[in-house]
Structures are given as C-alpha cells and as structure tokens.
Amino acid sequence: MYIVQVASECAPVIKAGGLGDVVFGLSRELEMRGHAVEIILPKYDSMRYDHIWGLHEAYANLTVNWYDGAIPCTVYCGWVYGRQCFFIEPHSPDNFFNRGCYYGCLDDHLRFAFFSKAALEFLLKTNKHPDVIHCHDWQTGLLPVMLYEIYKYHGMDTQRVCYTIHNFKHQGIAGTNILWATGLNRETYYFDYERLRDNFNPFAINLMKGGIVYSNYFNTVSPHHAWEAHHTDISYGLGETIRKHQHKFGGILNGIDYDVWSPESDRYLPYHYSPTNLKGKLMNKKALRERLWLGHDNKPLVAFIGRLDEQKGVHLVHHAIYYALHKGAQFVLLGSATEPGINSWFAHEKSFLNDNPDCHLELGFNEELSHLIYAAADIIVVPSNYEPCGLTQMIGLRYGAVPVVRGVGGLVSTVFDRDYEQYKPEEERNGYVFYQTDNQALESAMDRAIDLWYKKPKDFRQLVKQGMTYDYSWNHPGTAYVGVYDYIRHR
Ligand SMILES: Nc1ncnc2c1ncn2[C@@H]1O[C@H](COP(=O)(O)OP(=O)(O)O[C@H]2O[C@H](CO)[C@@H](O)[C@H](O)[C@H]2O)[C@@H](O)[C@H]1O
C-alpha cells in the first residue's frame, strides 16, 4: 500500500507532544511491513534541522490558490531517520511557518488550512496517487473536506482518508473566511450542522468536525477513550457528531517506537540496561542527579514529563511534587506550559524549590533530557484529567519507571494496578491506578508505590521488570491501522 501521512508534527524534527511520536513511529512500522510511506509537514523555521538528512528542493513552483490570489510554495524533501518527509514552505507576507513556534498564533486555523490545501495540491501536481491519506488532529481536518469537494474532480478520486484524533479539546473553531480562503466557497452549503457548522457556536465552523464528517474512517488513540468520546462529554461537544458517524469510528491504542525508546540502545543514555540487568538504570539515576545537582541519598526518584496544562491534571502534578518530598522521595519535573498562568505558577515553584536537593523542575522542552529522566526515574506520575492514550506511562514502563496514573482514557488500557487489578494475574500487573481527582486519591497511589520502594525493594524490582516486559510497540497498532487502511480502500 502507498500511504501518505499529513500532519503538523513528526518526531524528532517537529515535536510538541505525542502527535509527533505517533506520526514517526507509525510510519516506521508501516514501512517495516513493506508499505510505502511519505510524510507531508509544514516547513517551520523552528524545527530541528539537525535531525533531517539530505534536505533538498523537491518541487520549486507549487502554486496554491488562496482567497482570490495564490501563494507560491517550495517543497523540500529530506529523510528523518529513514522516513521520507516533504516540507512545504509558502512564500507570502503571511509568513505562515516562520514564526519561531509551531502553534499558538492567532491565525493558526488559517495557517493549517493553508497547509492542508498545499498538501493536496502537492499530491495532485506531482501525480502521487496514495491509496490512503492519513490525517491527524484539527490541523488537517479540512483535508478530507477539500479532497471530496474539490480535488476529487481533478482526478484524486481513489484516495481514502483515515483521520486520527489525538485530542478532542483542540478542534479548530474558525470563521467562514476559511471557506473563502481555501476555495470551498459555498458558505450556506458548508455552514450546515450536517457538515462543518460547529455544534455549539452557531457562527463558527469546526475543522475537526469536517475531518469526522468527510473521512472514510476516524479514530481516537485508545479503545477506552473512544468509548469515553462516545458516551461522555469528553469529546468537547462533538458527541452528537461522533454518534452520527459511529459506523466508521474506532479506538486504536498507540504504540511507542522501540527503535527510539529502548533502554538497551537509547542514543541519549550514558548507560544502557535491560530487564535482566538493571545496573545501568541505577547509573543513569546517578548521572541525572549529578546533572541536576540533586542529592545522592538512597531515595526513590519520582518524575513527571509532559505538557503542563489542564489536561495533564496540573493541580495534581503540583501536589505530587510536595507529596513526594513529604514521603522522602525526590522529584524531577520536565514540562512546558503554553498558558501564561500555569507557566508563571510553575516558574514560581521552581524558584521556591531551587535550593532543594531533592527536587528539580525543568521548564521547557528537552527531548534529550526526557530520555535520561525516564531511565533514571523509579516512579512516573500521570495524573491526567483526561488522556486519549498517553505515551509517558508506556515509555516509563519500558524504562522501568513504575507508573502511577489516573484511571482514564488510554491509561486504563495500559496500566494495571499492582494491588487492585481484577482482570490480570499478579505477574502481569505493572503500576498503580487511582480514579478520583482529589489530592487524597493521588496520595493513596503514591503511598503504595513509595512504600513498596522503601519497604519491599525486591517486590518493587519485580514490578519494574513486569512493566519492562510489556509489549507496547507499534506491532499491534500497526496491524490495526493496516486493517483500517485495507477496509477503507476496498469499501
Ligand atoms: N517538556 C518536554 N520535554 C521533552 N519531551 C516532552 C516534554 N513534554 C512532553 N514530552 C514528550 O512528548 C510526548 C508526550 O506524550 P503524551 O502522550 O503526553 O502526548 P500529548 O498529550 O502531547 O498528545 C496527545 O496525543 C498523544 C498521541 O496520540 C496521546 O498519547 C495523548 O493522550 C494526547 O493527549 C512524550 O514523548 C513525552 O516524552
């Protein structure tokens, strides 16, 4: 099969969060299975050019109609650890992707609507005929709309679209100017509840809704979150639309790329280790402590890695820091906040805890450091309010950091409580789960994890090993996505 991924991120060259990991990891898995995969991305000025090999101009004069005029683009091609990527660079005073950031601009919906259109235009002009176009999140929600309403009539009539939703919270709520910009035009036609009109804001269109309505199949990133999206209000107003299109909706659990995330071979780790030899893990812990000026007492190291926002349960993350210290553990946080309030809250905590030898808060995005933290940590906390899948608990498991998670979304499908899991035998349990959103719930799970580390180190090590032997690679999800692609291709 020939598959084209169209996304706003691909790790490690463009990574703001888990979306980047998924686009890269899934593409690698598909290629290993013999499928041809190409990835189309925006050419941001701020992406990590040091992770691209052989970047060269692939298509010089791509003209993309935009409002009444057109924007010329150059398309570059390069390899990101073996994956063939095309980077679209528009040339216009809008400067869509030269903003020193990936997201967070007032005209984000225009930037990514343009990108979606340019991706289709590129496929058309270069005579590429993928069997499946796989789009991700609101940024590319308009792609299937334009494919079926415009590009189908220019010869792109065999392409099928799989649309994956990684986060229902961000839907791309936009004005109808998007319709005029992209050439979809017919405002009354699209501004309909059956098509793009937002279910709650009667004056706006919803790009994610467009992706749902027009794709051949759409999914979120774990079966449990698919259930939540269907039956609870976690889909942020899209429940009605999901129910209407439930015949083509599913949940596929993400994997993690074991070529990138393996303590046996991780290129960022000073010491390698495996479930049968954990000595290297201890040495990484020492290395991290030295790097972050932490004390070397015999204490468990608790970590949090992730975006600092409401989704991740920031109030519980904050409580986890102080509770870990209170319980005689160390705490390392690596996180970045886009919301100014949360950013200054954690910046304040950082300066408050600056001289504490048992705590380090690193605010910002640092891929290299994240690997060392996973490898050094004994426990990783993921107290999310909601979590479509969650990669940090899966990476934590792989690196021997016992996850303490809130029982929502994909966390439920991947972490099984050592003491209370009913459906798994003891030797298949791998962490701790709590359900409520209050401090006491988190404390009860952290208590159990930290107490086991102190009081029954052998049992703790056993739990670590059980987690490390779980298979959360792309193997199973790869099969599931190929199944979906095959299904939509032959329907
Ligand atoms: N400050 C930092 N520095 C370095 N690395 C950092 C970092 N903050 C986060 N990361 C890394 O980014 C990834 C985050 O994974 P998550 O599952 O938390 O994704 P996120 O919530 O962004 O995305 C959404 O998409 C993913 C993928 O589908 C879903 O798993 C998830 O539930 C959904 O919310 C991990 O690889 C983590 O190590």
Coordinates of N, CA and C in Angstrom, one line a residue, residues 1 48 92 97 103 108 128 130 159 171 191 197 214 223 226 230 233 243 260 279 303 318 327 391 415 430 472:
M1 N 0.8 -1.2 0.0 CA 0.0 0.0 0.0 C 0.9 1.2 0.0
R48 N 13.7 21.1 14.1 CA 15.1 20.7 14.4 C 15.8 20.2 13.1
S92 N 4.8 34.0 1.3 CA 3.8 35.1 1.3 C 4.1 36.0 2.5
F97 N 4.8 29.8 8.5 CA 5.5 28.9 9.3 C 6.9 29.5 9.8
Y103 N 2.7 26.2 17.2 CA 1.3 26.6 17.4 C 1.3 27.9 18.2
D108 N -3.8 30.5 13.6 CA -3.5 29.1 13.4 C -4.4 28.4 12.5
K128 N 1.1 12.1 -7.5 CA 1.2 11.0 -6.5 C -0.2 10.5 -6.3
P130 N -1.6 8.2 -3.6 CA -1.6 7.3 -2.5 C -2.9 6.5 -2.4
Q159 N -8.4 8.2 -3.6 CA -7.8 8.3 -2.3 C -8.8 8.1 -1.2
Q171 N -10.1 21.8 18.5 CA -10.9 21.4 17.3 C -10.8 22.3 16.1
F191 N -21.9 25.6 5.9 CA -22.4 26.1 7.2 C -23.7 25.5 7.5
R197 N -20.6 23.1 10.4 CA -21.0 24.1 11.4 C -20.8 23.5 12.8
Y214 N -16.1 14.0 6.8 CA -15.7 13.6 5.4 C -14.7 12.5 5.3
P223 N -9.0 2.4 22.7 CA -10.4 2.0 22.7 C -11.2 2.6 23.9
A226 N -12.1 6.1 23.0 CA -13.2 6.1 22.0 C -14.6 5.9 22.7
H230 N -17.6 8.6 23.0 CA -19.0 8.2 22.5 C -20.0 8.5 23.6
D233 N -19.0 13.4 28.1 CA -18.8 14.7 27.4 C -17.4 15.1 27.1
R243 N -21.7 10.2 17.3 CA -22.7 9.2 17.3 C -23.3 9.1 15.9
V260 N 13.4 4.1 19.1 CA 13.7 5.3 19.7 C 13.8 5.1 21.2
K279 N 21.5 -2.7 36.3 CA 22.6 -1.9 36.9 C 22.7 -0.5 36.2
A303 N 9.1 11.1 38.8 CA 9.2 12.1 37.7 C 7.8 12.4 37.1
H318 N 1.3 19.4 40.7 CA 1.8 20.2 41.7 C 1.8 19.6 43.1
K327 N 7.1 12.4 51.5 CA 7.3 11.0 51.7 C 8.7 10.5 51.6
L391 N 1.5 8.6 26.3 CA 2.7 7.9 25.9 C 3.7 7.8 27.1
V415 N -2.1 0.5 32.1 CA -1.5 0.4 33.4 C -2.5 -0.4 34.3
N430 N 1.4 -3.9 36.6 CA 2.6 -3.1 36.2 C 2.7 -1.7 36.9
Y472 N 4.4 -2.7 24.3 CA 3.6 -1.5 23.8 C 4.3 -1.0 22.5

